[in-house]
Amino acid sequence: LLQQAELAQKNYFETKAIDIYKKVLVIDSVNFKALFNLAYLYSRQGWLEEGINETKAELFYRLCMQYAQRGYRHYPKTFEANLMMAGATARLARFLDAKGRVHAAWDIKKYADIAYK
């Protein structure tokens, strides 16, 4: 399944890749590759919806954050998990109020610093 998902992702069949990665998580709920790629793909889907459908963009960014948090919960010391959290937080911050954006900036720095190390 991972090979199929990677092939779909490589060929820009992103919704198909998302579906396959979700099937991987049914089998292995903490699969690192599936969690990381789902967060990435939902971030990309949100980015593609920006300026076209902000409601869908926010939904995709929230899904991105959910998978990033799952990945971080299981792999908190990895570069990829911290990168996922920094990116998901940055994407979602545009839908927060001023106070939420300030807290998001602190979180982004925290995760980016850990990823950098």
C-alpha positions as CSV (number, residue, x, y, z in Angstrom):
1,L,0.0,0.0,0.0
2,L,2.8,2.4,0.8
3,Q,4.3,1.9,-2.7
4,Q,0.9,2.5,-4.3
5,A,0.4,5.7,-2.2
6,E,3.9,6.9,-3.1
7,L,3.4,6.3,-6.8
8,A,0.0,8.1,-6.7
9,Q,1.6,11.0,-4.9
10,K,4.5,11.1,-7.3
11,N,2.1,11.2,-10.3
12,Y,0.0,14.0,-8.6
13,F,-3.0,11.8,-7.9
14,E,-3.1,13.4,-4.4
15,T,-6.6,12.4,-3.4
16,K,-5.9,8.8,-4.3
17,A,-2.7,8.9,-2.3
18,I,-4.6,10.3,0.7
19,D,-7.1,7.5,0.5
20,I,-4.3,4.9,0.3
21,Y,-2.3,6.4,3.2
22,K,-5.5,6.3,5.3
23,K,-5.8,2.6,4.5
24,V,-2.2,2.2,5.7
25,L,-3.2,3.8,9.0
26,V,-6.0,1.4,9.4
27,I,-3.4,-1.4,9.3
28,D,-0.7,0.4,11.2
29,S,-2.1,3.5,13.1
30,V,1.4,4.9,13.8
31,N,3.0,4.4,10.4
32,F,5.5,7.3,10.2
33,K,5.4,7.6,6.4
34,A,1.6,7.6,6.2
35,L,1.3,10.3,9.0
36,F,3.9,12.5,7.5
37,N,2.6,12.3,3.9
38,L,-1.0,12.8,5.0
39,A,0.0,16.0,6.8
40,Y,1.9,17.1,3.8
41,L,-0.8,16.3,1.3
42,Y,-3.5,18.0,3.3
43,S,-1.3,21.1,3.6
44,R,-0.9,21.0,-0.1
45,Q,-4.6,20.6,-0.7
46,G,-5.3,23.6,1.6
47,W,-2.7,25.7,-0.3
48,L,-4.4,24.9,-3.6
49,E,-7.7,26.1,-2.2
50,E,-6.4,29.4,-0.9
51,G,-8.1,32.3,-2.5
52,I,-10.6,30.0,-4.2
53,N,-12.5,28.4,-1.3
54,E,-11.3,29.5,2.1
55,T,-13.6,27.2,4.0
56,K,-12.1,24.2,2.2
57,A,-8.6,25.5,2.7
58,E,-9.2,25.8,6.5
59,L,-10.7,22.3,6.6
60,F,-7.6,20.9,4.8
61,Y,-5.3,22.8,7.1
62,R,-7.1,21.4,10.2
63,L,-6.8,17.9,8.8
64,C,-3.1,18.6,8.2
65,M,-2.8,19.6,11.8
66,Q,-4.5,16.5,13.0
67,Y,-2.1,14.2,11.2
68,A,0.9,16.3,12.2
69,Q,-0.2,16.1,15.9
70,R,-0.6,12.3,15.6
71,G,2.9,12.0,14.0
72,Y,4.4,14.3,16.7
73,R,2.7,12.3,19.5
74,H,4.5,9.1,18.4
75,Y,7.7,10.6,17.0
76,P,8.4,13.8,18.9
77,K,12.2,13.9,18.5
78,T,12.3,13.4,14.7
79,F,13.1,16.2,12.3
80,E,10.0,15.3,10.2
81,A,7.5,15.4,13.1
82,N,8.8,18.8,14.1
83,L,8.7,20.0,10.6
84,M,5.1,18.8,10.2
85,M,4.1,20.6,13.4
86,A,5.8,23.9,12.4
87,G,4.3,23.8,8.9
88,A,0.8,22.8,10.0
89,T,0.8,25.5,12.7
90,A,2.0,28.1,10.1
91,R,-0.7,27.2,7.6
92,L,-3.5,27.1,10.2
93,A,-2.4,30.4,11.8
94,R,-4.0,32.5,9.1
95,F,-7.4,31.4,10.4
96,L,-6.7,32.4,14.0
97,D,-7.3,35.6,15.8
98,A,-4.4,37.9,16.7
99,K,-3.7,36.2,20.1
100,G,-3.8,32.8,18.4
101,R,-1.3,33.9,15.7
102,V,1.1,35.1,18.4
103,H,0.9,31.7,20.1
104,A,1.3,30.0,16.8
105,A,4.5,32.0,16.1
106,W,6.0,30.8,19.4
107,D,5.0,27.2,18.5
108,I,6.5,27.5,15.0
109,K,9.8,28.7,16.5
110,K,9.8,25.9,19.1
111,Y,9.2,23.2,16.5
112,A,11.6,24.8,14.0
113,D,14.4,25.0,16.6
114,I,14.0,21.3,17.4
115,A,13.9,20.3,13.8
116,Y,17.0,22.4,13.1
117,K,18.9,20.6,15.9
